[in-house]
Structure formats: C-alpha cells, structure tokens
Amino acid sequence: MTGRFIVFEGGEGVGKSTQSRLLADALRARGLEVVTTREPGGTPGAEAIRALLLDKDGPAKDGLGWGTRAEALLFAAARADHVETLIRPALARGAWVVCDRYLDSSRAYQGGGSGLEDRDILTLHRIGSAGLLPDCTMLLSLDPAEAAARVQKRDAGALDRIGGRAADYHARVGAAFLRYAEAEPDRFAQVAAEGTPEAVHARVLAAVDGLWSA
Ligand code: TYD
C-alpha cells in the first residue's frame, strides 16, 4: 500500500503552512501516518540549499542574487534530495505526505516569474526527481491585496530574497499558477483562501475527499 502525496501551492501569504498543519491534524485523527514537510527544505541537505537560496545574508547578498538558471538548478537539487530521502520512502511505507510548495512553485516562480521555459523546469524535475508528481495539488488563491496584508502582518517587512521581489513579478507568478491549474484539472484542486482558517480547511477537506478510495 502506498501513501498519498498532497501539496499546497500559491503565492505568498495565502495560508499554505496553516492549511498544511490543519490537514495533517485531520488525517492523523483518521489514524493515518502523516509526514509534513516544506520546500525548499525538508531534509538537512535541502535545508542547507534553502539557506543558500533565501537568506538575505547568504552568498548571493547585496542584491546580486543567483542567476535565474542557477536558482532553478538549486531548487531542483534541493527537491531531488527531499524526494529521494524523505518523500519516496514515506510514500513507500504507506504514509501520507503533506508538503508546503513543490514543483509547481518552480514552474510559477522560475518559469512564470523569471521567464525560464516550462519544459526546461520539467526536464530538471525529470533528472532530479524522476518526475514524481503529487496526487493532489491544492492551489490556494486569494485577492493579492489581502495576501499582501497578511504577509505584512506575518513578516513585518522582513521578506526573504524571493518574497521581496516586485509586485509585477508576483503577479506573473500568480497568473502562471492559474494556468497550470487550469491545464491539469485532475491534478489540481483550486481552493479559495479567503475567510477563517477553519472555513478554508473545510474546503481543503472537501477537495481531498476523492483521494481516500483512489
Ligand atoms: P517560504 O518561506 O516557504 O515562503 P512562503 O511562506 O511564501 O511559502 O519561502 C519560499 C520562497 O521560495 C517563496 O518566495 C517561493 C520561493 N520558491 C521558488 O521560487 N521556487 C521553488 O521551487 C520553491 C519551492 C519556492
């Protein structure tokens, strides 16, 4: 018996980590083994790459940043380690994996936001992670003004190197997520992220319903 792989995606401030936690609690209450994790990161190796990518005082400081291609390769390398050492073994023993961000973030940020070709990002994923896809990708969507207000409250201006990019960058990211969700309606569930965490959680539970018997 293999487990299920559920991913939360969306722009900054849409509530992915809160919803990951609430879903994991609900699945555990049904007696399932649940592994919660996040990207970039989730394993010691991938967390080390996360620091290289996101820390403002990391090696790409002073506004220079990584080049777009180097950045995409680092995300793919972090994902490769995460998939090989955490996600695949968990699924193989029957656990459910709930992950905050995954491949579609690379497609939306390094593709939609930074302009890399989608097929190149998918090729990196094939090389790095043998193309592993989630059973269900929850795309949380929220009005950009409300998302910005939530981020302001949460991070108090201390955005990481990617979160701090310009509004038009984030608008391209949001549009790309929507395109991918519309192109693959069987793999994505689009979930409205406005309202209380409990209200959004109820929508998430309705969206995972089909996975029990799958
Ligand atoms: P995180 O602190 O997890 O942000 P959030 O709370 O908004 O989810 O930081 C992850 C950042 O990295 C976020 O700005 C999105 C970006 N990212 C990519 O650009 N590509 C990727 O493949 C992934 C996984 C994340």
Short mmCIF file of C-alpha atoms and ligand atoms in Angstrom, two decimals:
data_model
loop_
_atom_site.label_atom_id
_atom_site.label_comp_id
_atom_site.label_asym_id
_atom_site.label_seq_id
_atom_site.Cartn_x
_atom_site.Cartn_y
_atom_site.Cartn_z
CA MET A 1 0.00 0.00 0.00
CA THR A 2 1.48 3.35 -0.91
CA GLY A 3 0.54 6.63 0.72
CA ARG A 4 -0.73 9.82 -0.89
CA PHE A 5 1.21 12.93 -1.75
CA ILE A 6 -0.60 16.25 -1.20
CA VAL A 7 0.96 19.64 -1.93
CA PHE A 8 -0.16 23.17 -1.08
CA GLU A 9 0.75 25.83 -3.63
CA GLY A 10 0.06 29.52 -4.13
CA GLY A 11 1.66 32.92 -3.76
CA GLU A 12 2.97 34.49 -0.57
CA GLY A 13 0.51 34.97 2.30
CA VAL A 14 -2.28 32.66 1.12
CA GLY A 15 -2.10 30.42 4.21
CA LYS A 16 -0.30 27.34 2.89
CA SER A 17 1.51 26.45 6.10
CA THR A 18 -1.60 26.88 8.28
CA GLN A 19 -3.62 24.71 5.91
CA SER A 20 -0.85 22.06 5.73
CA ARG A 21 -0.92 21.81 9.52
CA LEU A 22 -4.72 21.62 9.75
CA LEU A 23 -4.90 18.95 7.04
CA ALA A 24 -2.14 16.89 8.67
CA ASP A 25 -4.01 17.01 12.01
CA ALA A 26 -7.24 15.89 10.32
CA LEU A 27 -5.51 13.00 8.55
CA ARG A 28 -3.80 11.90 11.79
CA ALA A 29 -7.19 11.95 13.51
CA ARG A 30 -8.24 9.33 10.95
CA GLY A 31 -5.36 7.12 12.10
CA LEU A 32 -3.02 7.76 9.16
CA GLU A 33 0.73 8.25 9.42
CA VAL A 34 1.36 11.77 8.10
CA VAL A 35 4.66 13.40 7.22
CA THR A 36 4.55 17.21 6.97
CA THR A 37 7.31 18.94 5.12
CA ARG A 38 8.12 22.00 3.03
CA GLU A 39 10.14 23.27 0.08
CA PRO A 40 12.73 24.42 -0.37
CA GLY A 41 13.88 22.23 2.51
CA GLY A 42 12.51 19.26 4.40
CA THR A 43 15.82 17.37 4.75
CA PRO A 44 19.18 18.55 6.14
CA GLY A 45 20.68 18.78 2.65
CA ALA A 46 17.69 20.63 1.20
CA GLU A 47 17.54 23.00 4.19
CA ALA A 48 21.21 23.87 3.54
CA ILE A 49 20.30 24.72 -0.07
CA ARG A 50 17.31 26.73 1.21
CA ALA A 51 19.68 28.95 3.17
CA LEU A 52 21.78 29.48 0.03
CA LEU A 53 18.66 30.47 -1.90
CA LEU A 54 16.70 32.60 0.55
CA ASP A 55 18.93 34.06 3.26
CA LYS A 56 19.41 37.75 2.72
CA ASP A 57 22.90 37.43 4.20
CA GLY A 58 23.69 34.31 2.18
CA PRO A 59 26.24 34.02 -0.61
CA ALA A 60 24.09 35.92 -3.08
CA LYS A 61 23.68 39.03 -0.92
CA ASP A 62 23.94 42.70 -1.91
CA GLY A 63 21.08 42.42 -4.35
CA LEU A 64 23.05 40.34 -6.83
CA GLY A 65 21.17 37.14 -6.24
CA TRP A 66 21.64 33.91 -8.15
CA GLY A 67 21.18 33.94 -11.89
CA THR A 68 17.80 32.54 -12.89
CA ARG A 69 19.26 29.27 -14.18
CA ALA A 70 21.47 28.68 -11.14
CA GLU A 71 18.45 29.41 -8.94
CA ALA A 72 16.31 26.86 -10.82
CA LEU A 73 19.05 24.24 -10.53
CA LEU A 74 19.38 24.82 -6.78
CA PHE A 75 15.62 24.41 -6.28
CA ALA A 76 15.73 21.22 -8.36
CA ALA A 77 18.73 19.91 -6.39
CA ALA A 78 17.00 20.60 -3.07
CA ARG A 79 13.90 18.81 -4.39
CA ALA A 80 15.95 15.82 -5.56
CA ASP A 81 17.35 15.28 -2.06
CA HIS A 82 13.93 15.82 -0.49
CA VAL A 83 12.20 13.35 -2.82
CA GLU A 84 14.87 10.68 -2.54
CA THR A 85 15.49 10.73 1.19
CA LEU A 86 12.12 11.78 2.65
CA ILE A 87 9.13 11.76 0.28
CA ARG A 88 9.56 8.49 -1.63
CA PRO A 89 10.45 6.41 1.45
CA ALA A 90 7.44 7.84 3.32
CA LEU A 91 5.04 7.06 0.45
CA ALA A 92 6.52 3.58 0.09
CA ARG A 93 5.74 2.71 3.71
CA GLY A 94 2.16 3.95 3.33
CA ALA A 95 2.45 7.39 4.94
CA TRP A 96 0.63 10.44 3.61
CA VAL A 97 2.95 13.32 2.78
CA VAL A 98 1.68 16.90 3.11
CA CYS A 99 4.13 19.35 1.59
CA ASP A 100 4.16 23.17 1.60
CA ARG A 101 5.25 24.02 -2.01
CA TYR A 102 6.78 21.69 -4.62
CA LEU A 103 7.42 21.53 -8.37
CA ASP A 104 4.67 23.96 -9.38
CA SER A 105 6.40 26.68 -7.33
CA SER A 106 9.48 26.25 -9.55
CA ARG A 107 7.26 26.41 -12.64
CA ALA A 108 5.48 29.54 -11.36
CA TYR A 109 8.47 31.46 -9.86
CA GLN A 110 11.44 30.47 -12.02
CA GLY A 111 9.16 30.00 -15.06
CA GLY A 112 6.25 32.45 -14.88
CA GLY A 113 8.08 34.97 -12.70
CA SER A 114 11.65 34.77 -14.05
CA GLY A 115 10.98 33.63 -17.62
CA LEU A 116 12.51 30.14 -17.86
CA GLU A 117 10.79 27.72 -20.23
CA ASP A 118 8.31 25.41 -18.52
CA ARG A 119 9.68 22.43 -20.41
CA ASP A 120 13.18 23.13 -19.06
CA ILE A 121 11.89 23.15 -15.49
CA LEU A 122 10.06 19.90 -16.13
CA THR A 123 13.29 18.43 -17.56
CA LEU A 124 15.18 19.41 -14.39
CA HIS A 125 12.44 17.69 -12.40
CA ARG A 126 12.75 14.54 -14.50
CA ILE A 127 16.51 14.46 -13.99
CA GLY A 128 16.42 15.37 -10.29
CA SER A 129 13.35 13.58 -9.01
CA ALA A 130 12.37 11.11 -11.77
CA GLY A 131 9.35 13.35 -12.36
CA LEU A 132 7.47 12.49 -9.15
CA LEU A 133 4.13 14.36 -9.11
CA PRO A 134 1.67 14.87 -6.24
CA ASP A 135 -1.64 13.00 -6.16
CA CYS A 136 -3.31 16.32 -5.40
CA THR A 137 -2.02 19.89 -5.63
CA MET A 138 -4.14 22.40 -3.70
CA LEU A 139 -3.80 25.82 -5.26
CA LEU A 140 -4.86 28.36 -2.61
CA SER A 141 -5.94 31.62 -4.19
CA LEU A 142 -6.54 34.95 -2.53
CA ASP A 143 -7.04 38.53 -3.61
CA PRO A 144 -3.47 39.97 -3.98
CA ALA A 145 -4.24 42.96 -1.69
CA GLU A 146 -5.39 40.65 1.10
CA ALA A 147 -2.38 38.35 0.60
CA ALA A 148 -0.03 41.36 0.80
CA ALA A 149 -1.72 42.49 4.02
CA ARG A 150 -1.27 39.01 5.56
CA VAL A 151 2.41 38.93 4.55
CA GLN A 152 2.96 42.38 6.03
CA LYS A 153 1.45 41.21 9.31
CA ARG A 154 3.39 37.93 9.36
CA ASP A 155 6.83 39.06 8.19
CA ALA A 156 6.76 42.71 9.33
CA GLY A 157 8.82 43.77 6.32
CA ALA A 158 11.46 41.01 6.74
CA LEU A 159 10.82 39.29 3.40
CA ASP A 160 13.24 36.70 2.03
CA ARG A 161 15.07 37.22 -1.25
CA ILE A 162 12.28 35.85 -3.42
CA GLY A 163 9.29 37.02 -1.37
CA GLY A 164 10.71 40.55 -1.60
CA ARG A 165 10.59 40.74 -5.41
CA ALA A 166 8.41 43.37 -7.13
CA ALA A 167 4.61 43.21 -7.33
CA ASP A 168 4.67 42.58 -11.10
CA TYR A 169 6.91 39.53 -10.52
CA HIS A 170 4.36 38.13 -8.04
CA ALA A 171 1.51 38.92 -10.44
CA ARG A 172 3.23 36.78 -13.12
CA VAL A 173 3.71 34.01 -10.54
CA GLY A 174 0.00 34.08 -9.66
CA ALA A 175 -1.06 34.02 -13.31
CA ALA A 176 1.26 31.08 -14.00
CA PHE A 177 -0.17 29.04 -11.09
CA LEU A 178 -3.66 29.58 -12.51
CA ARG A 179 -2.60 28.50 -15.99
CA TYR A 180 -1.09 25.26 -14.66
CA ALA A 181 -4.16 24.51 -12.54
CA GLU A 182 -6.45 25.06 -15.49
CA ALA A 183 -4.29 22.91 -17.78
CA GLU A 184 -4.32 19.94 -15.35
CA PRO A 185 -7.68 19.95 -13.55
CA ASP A 186 -7.25 16.33 -12.42
CA ARG A 187 -4.03 17.01 -10.54
CA PHE A 188 -5.02 20.41 -9.11
CA ALA A 189 -7.79 21.48 -6.77
CA GLN A 190 -8.38 25.23 -6.73
CA VAL A 191 -9.32 26.35 -3.22
CA ALA A 192 -10.49 29.86 -2.33
CA ALA A 193 -8.31 31.04 0.56
CA GLU A 194 -10.46 33.86 1.92
CA GLY A 195 -12.25 33.58 5.25
CA THR A 196 -11.15 31.98 8.50
CA PRO A 197 -8.57 29.17 8.57
CA GLU A 198 -11.41 26.80 9.57
CA ALA A 199 -13.53 27.81 6.57
CA VAL A 200 -10.61 27.25 4.20
CA HIS A 201 -9.81 23.93 5.92
CA ALA A 202 -13.37 22.72 5.22
CA ARG A 203 -12.82 23.45 1.51
CA VAL A 204 -9.49 21.59 1.62
CA LEU A 205 -11.11 18.53 3.21
CA ALA A 206 -13.78 18.51 0.51
CA ALA A 207 -11.02 18.61 -2.11
CA VAL A 208 -9.10 15.63 -0.65
CA ASP A 209 -12.24 13.56 -0.39
CA GLY A 210 -11.63 11.82 -3.70
CA LEU A 211 -8.23 10.56 -2.54
CA TRP A 212 -9.50 8.04 0.03
CA SER A 213 -10.53 5.42 -2.43
CA ALA A 214 -8.13 6.38 -5.23
P1 TYD B 1 8.79 30.35 2.16
O1 TYD B 1 9.33 30.96 3.40
O2 TYD B 1 8.45 28.92 2.20
O3 TYD B 1 7.65 31.25 1.60
P2 TYD B 1 6.10 31.18 1.74
O4 TYD B 1 5.81 31.33 3.19
O5 TYD B 1 5.64 32.32 0.90
O6 TYD B 1 5.69 29.86 1.18
O7 TYD B 1 9.87 30.67 1.03
C1 TYD B 1 9.89 30.04 -0.15
C2 TYD B 1 10.19 31.05 -1.22
O8 TYD B 1 10.84 30.38 -2.29
C3 TYD B 1 8.92 31.66 -1.79
O9 TYD B 1 9.16 33.04 -2.11
C4 TYD B 1 8.73 30.89 -3.08
C5 TYD B 1 10.12 30.53 -3.48
N1 TYD B 1 10.22 29.27 -4.27
C6 TYD B 1 10.65 29.33 -5.59
O10 TYD B 1 10.92 30.42 -6.11
N2 TYD B 1 10.77 28.16 -6.31
C7 TYD B 1 10.52 26.94 -5.75
O11 TYD B 1 10.64 25.89 -6.43
C8 TYD B 1 10.07 26.90 -4.38
C9 TYD B 1 9.78 25.57 -3.73
C10 TYD B 1 9.95 28.09 -3.67
#
